[in-house]
Tab-separated table of C-alpha atoms and ligand atoms in Angstrom:
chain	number	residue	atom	x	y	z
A	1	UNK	CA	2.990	14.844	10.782
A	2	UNK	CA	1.101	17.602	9.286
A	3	UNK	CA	-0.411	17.920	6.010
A	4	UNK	CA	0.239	21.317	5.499
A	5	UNK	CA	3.850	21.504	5.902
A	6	UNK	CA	4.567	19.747	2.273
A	7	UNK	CA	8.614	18.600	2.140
A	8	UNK	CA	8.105	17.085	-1.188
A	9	UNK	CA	6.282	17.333	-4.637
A	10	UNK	CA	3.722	14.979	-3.828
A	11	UNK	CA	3.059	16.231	-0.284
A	12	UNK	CA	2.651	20.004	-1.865
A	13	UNK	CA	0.587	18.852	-4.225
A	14	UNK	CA	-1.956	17.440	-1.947
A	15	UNK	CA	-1.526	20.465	0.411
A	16	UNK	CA	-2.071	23.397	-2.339
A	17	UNK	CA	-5.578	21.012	-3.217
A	18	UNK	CA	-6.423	20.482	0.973
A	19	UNK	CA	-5.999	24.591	1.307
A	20	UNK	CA	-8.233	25.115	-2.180
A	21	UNK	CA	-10.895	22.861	-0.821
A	22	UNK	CA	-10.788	23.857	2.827
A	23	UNK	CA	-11.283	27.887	1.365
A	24	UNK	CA	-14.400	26.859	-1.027
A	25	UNK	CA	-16.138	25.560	1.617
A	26	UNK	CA	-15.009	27.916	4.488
A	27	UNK	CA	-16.939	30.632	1.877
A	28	UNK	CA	-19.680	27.971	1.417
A	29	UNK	CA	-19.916	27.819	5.066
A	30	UNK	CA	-20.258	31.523	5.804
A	31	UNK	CA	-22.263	32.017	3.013
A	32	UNK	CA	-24.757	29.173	4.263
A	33	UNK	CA	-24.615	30.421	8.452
A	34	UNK	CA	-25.505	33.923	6.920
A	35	UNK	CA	-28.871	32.833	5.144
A	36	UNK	CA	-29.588	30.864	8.614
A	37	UNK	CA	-28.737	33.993	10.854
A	38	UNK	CA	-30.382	36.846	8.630
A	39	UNK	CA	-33.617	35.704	8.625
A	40	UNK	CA	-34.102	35.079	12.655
A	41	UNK	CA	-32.782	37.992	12.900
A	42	UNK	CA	-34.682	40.050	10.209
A	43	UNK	CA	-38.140	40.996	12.293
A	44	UNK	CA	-40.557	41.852	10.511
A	45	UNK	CA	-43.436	42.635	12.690
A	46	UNK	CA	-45.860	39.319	13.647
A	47	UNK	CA	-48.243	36.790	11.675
A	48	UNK	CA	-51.080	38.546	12.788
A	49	UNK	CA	-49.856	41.904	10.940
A	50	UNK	CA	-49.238	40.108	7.734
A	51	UNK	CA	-51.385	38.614	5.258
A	52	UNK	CA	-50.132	34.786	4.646
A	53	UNK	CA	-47.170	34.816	2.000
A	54	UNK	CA	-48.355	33.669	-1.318
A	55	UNK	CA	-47.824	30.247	-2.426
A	56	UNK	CA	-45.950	31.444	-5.090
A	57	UNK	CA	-41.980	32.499	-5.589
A	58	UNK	CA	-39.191	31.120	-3.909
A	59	UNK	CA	-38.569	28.884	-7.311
A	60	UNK	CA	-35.449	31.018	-8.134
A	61	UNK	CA	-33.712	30.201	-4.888
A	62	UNK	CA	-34.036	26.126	-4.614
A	63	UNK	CA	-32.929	26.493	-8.831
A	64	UNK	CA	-29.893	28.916	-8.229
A	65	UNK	CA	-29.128	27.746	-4.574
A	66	UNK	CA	-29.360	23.874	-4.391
A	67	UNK	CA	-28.626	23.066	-7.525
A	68	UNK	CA	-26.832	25.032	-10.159
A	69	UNK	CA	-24.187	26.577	-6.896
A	70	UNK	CA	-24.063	23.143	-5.671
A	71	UNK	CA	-23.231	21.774	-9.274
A	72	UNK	CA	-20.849	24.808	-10.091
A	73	UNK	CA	-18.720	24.051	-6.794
A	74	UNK	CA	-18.012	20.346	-6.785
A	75	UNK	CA	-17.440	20.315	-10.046
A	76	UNK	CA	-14.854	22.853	-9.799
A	77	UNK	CA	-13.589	20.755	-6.559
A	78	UNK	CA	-13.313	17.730	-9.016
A	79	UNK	CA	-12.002	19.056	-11.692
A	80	UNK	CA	-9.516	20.608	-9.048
A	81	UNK	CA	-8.637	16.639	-7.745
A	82	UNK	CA	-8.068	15.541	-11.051
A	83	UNK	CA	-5.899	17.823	-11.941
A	84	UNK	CA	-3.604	16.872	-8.902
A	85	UNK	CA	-3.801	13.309	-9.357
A	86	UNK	CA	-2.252	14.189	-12.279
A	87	UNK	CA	0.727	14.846	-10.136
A	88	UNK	CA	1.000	11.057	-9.106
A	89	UNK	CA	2.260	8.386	-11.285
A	90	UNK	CA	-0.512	5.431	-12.090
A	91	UNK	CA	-0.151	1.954	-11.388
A	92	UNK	CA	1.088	0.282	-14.043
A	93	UNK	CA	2.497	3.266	-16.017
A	94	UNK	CA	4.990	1.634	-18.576
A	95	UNK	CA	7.154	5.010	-18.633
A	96	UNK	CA	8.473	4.262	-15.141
A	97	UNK	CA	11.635	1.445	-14.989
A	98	UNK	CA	11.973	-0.531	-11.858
A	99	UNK	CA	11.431	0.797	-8.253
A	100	UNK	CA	14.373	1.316	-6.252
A	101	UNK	CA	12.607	0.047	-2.862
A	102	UNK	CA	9.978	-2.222	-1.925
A	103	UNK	CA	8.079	-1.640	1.303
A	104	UNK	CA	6.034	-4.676	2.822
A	105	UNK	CA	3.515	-4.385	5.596
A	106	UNK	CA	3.199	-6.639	8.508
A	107	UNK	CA	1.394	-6.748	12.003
A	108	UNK	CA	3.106	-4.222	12.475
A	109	UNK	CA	6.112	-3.253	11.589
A	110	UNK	CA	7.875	-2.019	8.081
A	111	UNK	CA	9.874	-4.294	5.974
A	112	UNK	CA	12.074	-2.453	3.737
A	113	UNK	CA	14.009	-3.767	0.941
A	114	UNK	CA	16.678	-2.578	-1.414
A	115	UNK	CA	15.993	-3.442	-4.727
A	116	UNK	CA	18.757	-3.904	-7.387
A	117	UNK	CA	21.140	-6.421	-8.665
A	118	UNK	CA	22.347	-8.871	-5.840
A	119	UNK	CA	24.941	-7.226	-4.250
A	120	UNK	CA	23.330	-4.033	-4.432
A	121	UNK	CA	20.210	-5.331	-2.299
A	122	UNK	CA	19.500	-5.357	1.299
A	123	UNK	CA	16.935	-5.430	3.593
A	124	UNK	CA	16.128	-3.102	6.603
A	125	UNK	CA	13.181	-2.494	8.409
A	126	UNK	CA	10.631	0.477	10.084
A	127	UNK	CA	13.400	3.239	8.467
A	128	UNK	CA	13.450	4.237	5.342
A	129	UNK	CA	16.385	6.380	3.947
A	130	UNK	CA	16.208	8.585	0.440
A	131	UNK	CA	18.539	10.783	-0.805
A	132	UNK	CA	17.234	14.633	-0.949
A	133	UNK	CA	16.381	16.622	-4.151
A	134	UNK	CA	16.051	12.902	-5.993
A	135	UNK	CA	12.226	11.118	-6.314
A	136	UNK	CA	12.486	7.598	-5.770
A	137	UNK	CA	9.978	4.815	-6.888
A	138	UNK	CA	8.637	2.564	-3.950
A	139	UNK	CA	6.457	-0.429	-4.142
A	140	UNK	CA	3.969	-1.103	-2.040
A	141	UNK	CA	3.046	-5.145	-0.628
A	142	UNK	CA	1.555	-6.781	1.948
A	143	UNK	CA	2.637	-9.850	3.464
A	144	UNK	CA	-0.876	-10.300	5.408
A	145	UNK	CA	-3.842	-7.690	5.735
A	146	UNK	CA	-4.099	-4.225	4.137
A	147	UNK	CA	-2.064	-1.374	5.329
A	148	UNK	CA	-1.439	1.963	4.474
A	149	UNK	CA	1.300	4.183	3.932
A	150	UNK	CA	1.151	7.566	5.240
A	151	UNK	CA	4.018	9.800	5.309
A	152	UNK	CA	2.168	13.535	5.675
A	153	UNK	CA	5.086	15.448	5.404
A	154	UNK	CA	5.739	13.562	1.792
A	155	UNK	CA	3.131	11.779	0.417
A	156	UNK	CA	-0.457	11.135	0.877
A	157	UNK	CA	-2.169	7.576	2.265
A	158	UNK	CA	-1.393	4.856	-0.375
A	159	UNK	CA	-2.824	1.394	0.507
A	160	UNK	CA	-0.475	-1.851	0.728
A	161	UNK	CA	-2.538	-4.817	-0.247
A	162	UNK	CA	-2.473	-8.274	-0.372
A	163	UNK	CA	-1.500	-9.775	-3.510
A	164	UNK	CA	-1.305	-6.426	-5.900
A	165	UNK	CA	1.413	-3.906	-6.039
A	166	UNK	CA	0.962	-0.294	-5.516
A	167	UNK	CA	3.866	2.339	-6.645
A	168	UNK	CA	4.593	5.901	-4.720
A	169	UNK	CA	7.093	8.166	-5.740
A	170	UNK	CA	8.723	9.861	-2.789
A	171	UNK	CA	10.922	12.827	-2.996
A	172	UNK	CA	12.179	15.249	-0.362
A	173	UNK	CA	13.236	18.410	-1.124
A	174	UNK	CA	15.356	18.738	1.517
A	175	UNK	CA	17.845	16.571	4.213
A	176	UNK	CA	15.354	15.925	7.407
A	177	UNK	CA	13.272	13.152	9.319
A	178	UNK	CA	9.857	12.750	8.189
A	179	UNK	CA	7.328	10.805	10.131
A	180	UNK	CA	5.312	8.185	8.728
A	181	UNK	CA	2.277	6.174	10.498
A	182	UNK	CA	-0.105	2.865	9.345
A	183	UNK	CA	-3.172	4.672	8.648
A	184	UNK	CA	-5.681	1.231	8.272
A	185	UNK	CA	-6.709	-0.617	10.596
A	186	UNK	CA	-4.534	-3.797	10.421
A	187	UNK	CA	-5.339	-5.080	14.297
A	188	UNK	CA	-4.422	-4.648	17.920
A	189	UNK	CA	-1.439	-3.182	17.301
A	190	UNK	CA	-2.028	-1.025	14.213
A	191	UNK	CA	-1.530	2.741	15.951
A	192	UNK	CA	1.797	1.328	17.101
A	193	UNK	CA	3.145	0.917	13.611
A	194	UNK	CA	5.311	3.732	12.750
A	195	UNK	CA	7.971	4.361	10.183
A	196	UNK	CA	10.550	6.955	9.683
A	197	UNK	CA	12.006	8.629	6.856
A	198	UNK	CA	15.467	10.086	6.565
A	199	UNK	CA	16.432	12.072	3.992
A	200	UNK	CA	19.907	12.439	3.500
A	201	UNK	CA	22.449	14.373	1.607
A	202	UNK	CA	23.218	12.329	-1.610
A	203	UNK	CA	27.028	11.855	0.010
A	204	UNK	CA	25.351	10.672	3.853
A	205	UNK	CA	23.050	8.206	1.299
A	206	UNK	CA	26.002	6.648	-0.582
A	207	UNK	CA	27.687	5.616	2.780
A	208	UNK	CA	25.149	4.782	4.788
A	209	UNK	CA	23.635	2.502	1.700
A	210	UNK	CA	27.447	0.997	1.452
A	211	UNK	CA	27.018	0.373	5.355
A	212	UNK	CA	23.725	-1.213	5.237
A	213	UNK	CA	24.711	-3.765	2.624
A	214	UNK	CA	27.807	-5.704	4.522
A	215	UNK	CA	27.209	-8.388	6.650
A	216	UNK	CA	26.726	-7.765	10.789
A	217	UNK	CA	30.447	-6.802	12.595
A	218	UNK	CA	32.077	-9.522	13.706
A	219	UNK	CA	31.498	-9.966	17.963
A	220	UNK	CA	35.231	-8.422	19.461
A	221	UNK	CA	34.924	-9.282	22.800
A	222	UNK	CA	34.098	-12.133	25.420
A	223	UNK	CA	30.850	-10.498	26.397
A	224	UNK	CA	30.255	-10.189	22.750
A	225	UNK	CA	30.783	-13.338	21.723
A	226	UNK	CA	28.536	-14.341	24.614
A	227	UNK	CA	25.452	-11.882	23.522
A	228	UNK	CA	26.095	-13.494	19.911
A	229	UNK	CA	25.869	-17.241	21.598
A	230	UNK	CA	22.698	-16.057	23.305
A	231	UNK	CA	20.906	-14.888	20.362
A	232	UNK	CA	21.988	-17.758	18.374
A	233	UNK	CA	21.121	-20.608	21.193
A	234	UNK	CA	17.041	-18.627	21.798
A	235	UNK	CA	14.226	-18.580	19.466
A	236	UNK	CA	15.725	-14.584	18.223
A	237	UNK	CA	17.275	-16.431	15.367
A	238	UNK	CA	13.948	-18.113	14.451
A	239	UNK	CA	12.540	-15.334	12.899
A	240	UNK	CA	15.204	-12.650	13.229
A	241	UNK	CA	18.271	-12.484	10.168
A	242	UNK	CA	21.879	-11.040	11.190
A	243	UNK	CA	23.478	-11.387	7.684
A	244	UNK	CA	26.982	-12.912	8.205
A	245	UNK	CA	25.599	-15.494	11.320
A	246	UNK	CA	23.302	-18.605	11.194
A	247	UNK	CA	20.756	-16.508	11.848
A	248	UNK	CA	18.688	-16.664	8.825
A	249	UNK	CA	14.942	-16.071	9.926
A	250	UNK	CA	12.567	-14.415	7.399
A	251	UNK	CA	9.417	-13.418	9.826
A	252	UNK	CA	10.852	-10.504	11.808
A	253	UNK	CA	12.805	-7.418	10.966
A	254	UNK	CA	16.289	-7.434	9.919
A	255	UNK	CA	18.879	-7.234	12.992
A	256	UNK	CA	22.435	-6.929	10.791
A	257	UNK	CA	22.420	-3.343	11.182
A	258	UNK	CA	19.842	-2.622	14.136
A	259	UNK	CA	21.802	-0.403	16.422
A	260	UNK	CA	22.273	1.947	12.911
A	261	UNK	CA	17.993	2.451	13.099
A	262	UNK	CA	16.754	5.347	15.428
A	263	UNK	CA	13.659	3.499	16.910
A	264	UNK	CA	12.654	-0.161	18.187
A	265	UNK	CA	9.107	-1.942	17.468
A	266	UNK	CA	8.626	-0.275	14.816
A	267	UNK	CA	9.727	3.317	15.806
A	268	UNK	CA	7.457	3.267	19.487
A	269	UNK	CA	10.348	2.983	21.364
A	270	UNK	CA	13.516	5.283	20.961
A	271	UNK	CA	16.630	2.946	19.749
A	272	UNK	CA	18.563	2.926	23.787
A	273	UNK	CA	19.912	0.107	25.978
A	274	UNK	CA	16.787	0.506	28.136
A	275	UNK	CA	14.098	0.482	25.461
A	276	UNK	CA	16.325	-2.678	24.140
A	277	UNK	CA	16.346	-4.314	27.446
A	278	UNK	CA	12.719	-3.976	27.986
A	279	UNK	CA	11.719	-4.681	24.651
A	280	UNK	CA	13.778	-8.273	24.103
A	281	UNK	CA	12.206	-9.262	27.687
A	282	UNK	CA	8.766	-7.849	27.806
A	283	UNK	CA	7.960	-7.102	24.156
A	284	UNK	CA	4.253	-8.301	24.982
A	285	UNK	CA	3.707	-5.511	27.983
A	286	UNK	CA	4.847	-3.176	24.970
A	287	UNK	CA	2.917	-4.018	22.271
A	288	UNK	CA	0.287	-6.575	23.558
A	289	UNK	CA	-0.754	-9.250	20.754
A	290	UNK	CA	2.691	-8.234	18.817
A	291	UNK	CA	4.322	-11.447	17.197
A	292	UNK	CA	7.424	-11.101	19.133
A	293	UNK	CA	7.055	-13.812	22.400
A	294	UNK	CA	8.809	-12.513	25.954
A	295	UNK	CA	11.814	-14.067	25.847
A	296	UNK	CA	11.785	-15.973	29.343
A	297	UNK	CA	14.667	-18.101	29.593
A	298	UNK	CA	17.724	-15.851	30.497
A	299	UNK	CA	19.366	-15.169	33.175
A	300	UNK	CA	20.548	-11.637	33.768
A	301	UNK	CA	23.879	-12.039	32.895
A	302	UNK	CA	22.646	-13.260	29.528
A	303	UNK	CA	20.276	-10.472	28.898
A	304	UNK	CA	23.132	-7.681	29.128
A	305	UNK	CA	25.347	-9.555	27.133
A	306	UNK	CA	22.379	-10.503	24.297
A	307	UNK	CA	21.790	-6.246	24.903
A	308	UNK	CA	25.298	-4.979	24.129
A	309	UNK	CA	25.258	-7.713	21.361
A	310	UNK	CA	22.249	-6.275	19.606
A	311	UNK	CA	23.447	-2.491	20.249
A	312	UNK	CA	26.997	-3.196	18.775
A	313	UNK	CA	25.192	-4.012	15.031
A	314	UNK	CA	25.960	-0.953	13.775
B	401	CUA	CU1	-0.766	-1.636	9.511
B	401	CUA	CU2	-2.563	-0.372	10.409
């Protein structure tokens, strides 16, 4: 997560404007700790072998120094800014067509959704994938308070807002994982909402969009079957979806393809049986104040088979 290690046109844009404005006013800086220094420095004998300076003089230097310098440098630096947000597409810019993906922020997690005609849609959640060398248009929502997007390595901070719809275009220049972080305040849990972003090879995007748009495999053994019963039978299917079950809840993150994703609650926990175990039991130990409840009423034999259920949706 550093902003000056650009991966994208957006992100290098931002970085070649952070490195101009962090050099102006390194210079600025010296230039300023060298008036300070030289004079304390500069003795010049004592009062009592000098006459009092004159009243006089001294005119040129508050003229030149705090105001026409001053003047000259930001509006360099803002001319500078505008010329990168050039760079970024505007809300509401009639050239663009329809965004490809539509990113909604919740306390706290990600919901990502495939955009397109029916079949072509899907939802998925804290992980976003794009294919390399390729911008792609993303909307921004909120479902309840205002986040923000920040994916350092490609983009800058965009806000996600209540009721309005903000557009990014990402593009990575090359195959990778780029981190991605909530960077407003948006409550208890708003450090611990993270998103990923995979860039794949236009070939690795094709199949892993074609994977991500069936329905959840179809439980092939007992144990399986069991897990499925368990997660059917609790409150999981509530607020949880598995495409291709009952499970139809709207609330919480997409679970068709879950084991596919590389992290849990929302990328603080890596995607393993034991982060899975802990989370579906103890998800408020995790991530205190989280709108996932513990899940108390299973036995253990239940919570391994519920476990291997959830890790066999690839
Ligand atoms: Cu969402 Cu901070």
């Amino acid at each position: 997560m550093n902003i000056l290690d650009p991966h994208g046109p957006a992100a290098s844009n931002l970085a070649a404007l952070t490195v101009w404005v962090l050099v102006v006013f390194s210079v600025v800086a010296v230039v300023m700790w060298v008036l300070i220094v030289w004079p304390a420095l500069r003795r010049r004998g004592t009062l009592a072998e000098h006459a009092p300076a004159g009243s006089g003089g001294g005119q040129a230097w508050i003229l030149v120094g705090g105001l026409i310098v001053p003047f000259a440098i930001l509006a360099a630096v803002f001319v500078a800014s505008l010329n990168s947000i050039r760079g970024f597409p505007l809300h509401g810019d009639h050239a663009m067509g329809p965004a490809e993906i539509r990113v909604l922020g919740h306390q706290w997690w990600w919901e990502v959704r495939y955009l397109g005609e029916p079949p072509q849609q899907f939802p998925t959640a804290n992980e976003i994938h794009l294919p390399a060398g390729r911008p792609v248009d993303v909307d921004l929502v909120s479902g309840d308070v205002i986040h923000s997007l920040w994916i350092p390595g490609l983009h800058g901070k965009v806000d996600l807002i209540p009721g309005r719809t903000n557009r990014i275009r990402l593009q990575a220049d090359r195959p990778g994982i780029y981190q991605g972080q909530c960077a407003e305040f948006c409550g208890e849990q708003h450090a611990h909402m993270r998103l990923v972003v995979v860039a794949d090879t236009p070939a690795d995007y094709v199949v892993w969009k074609a994977a991500q748009r069936g329905p959840a495999i179809t439980p092939h053994t007992p144990e399986l079957l069991v897990g499925q019963q368990v997660f059917l039978s609790r409150p999981c299917a509530l607020c949880h979806a598995v495409r291709g079950t009952p499970a139809q809840g709207g609330v919480a993150p997409d679970l068709t393809h879950l084991a596919s994703r590389r992290g849990l609650a929302a990328n603080i926990l890596p995607n393993d049986r034991a982060a899975l175990s802990a989370w579906v039991t103890g998800a408020q130990s995790i991530k205190p104040g989280a709108r996932m409840p513990n899940v108390a009423q299973m036995d253990g034999a239940e919570q391994r088979a519920l476990v291997h259920y959830l890790e066999s949706l690839h």
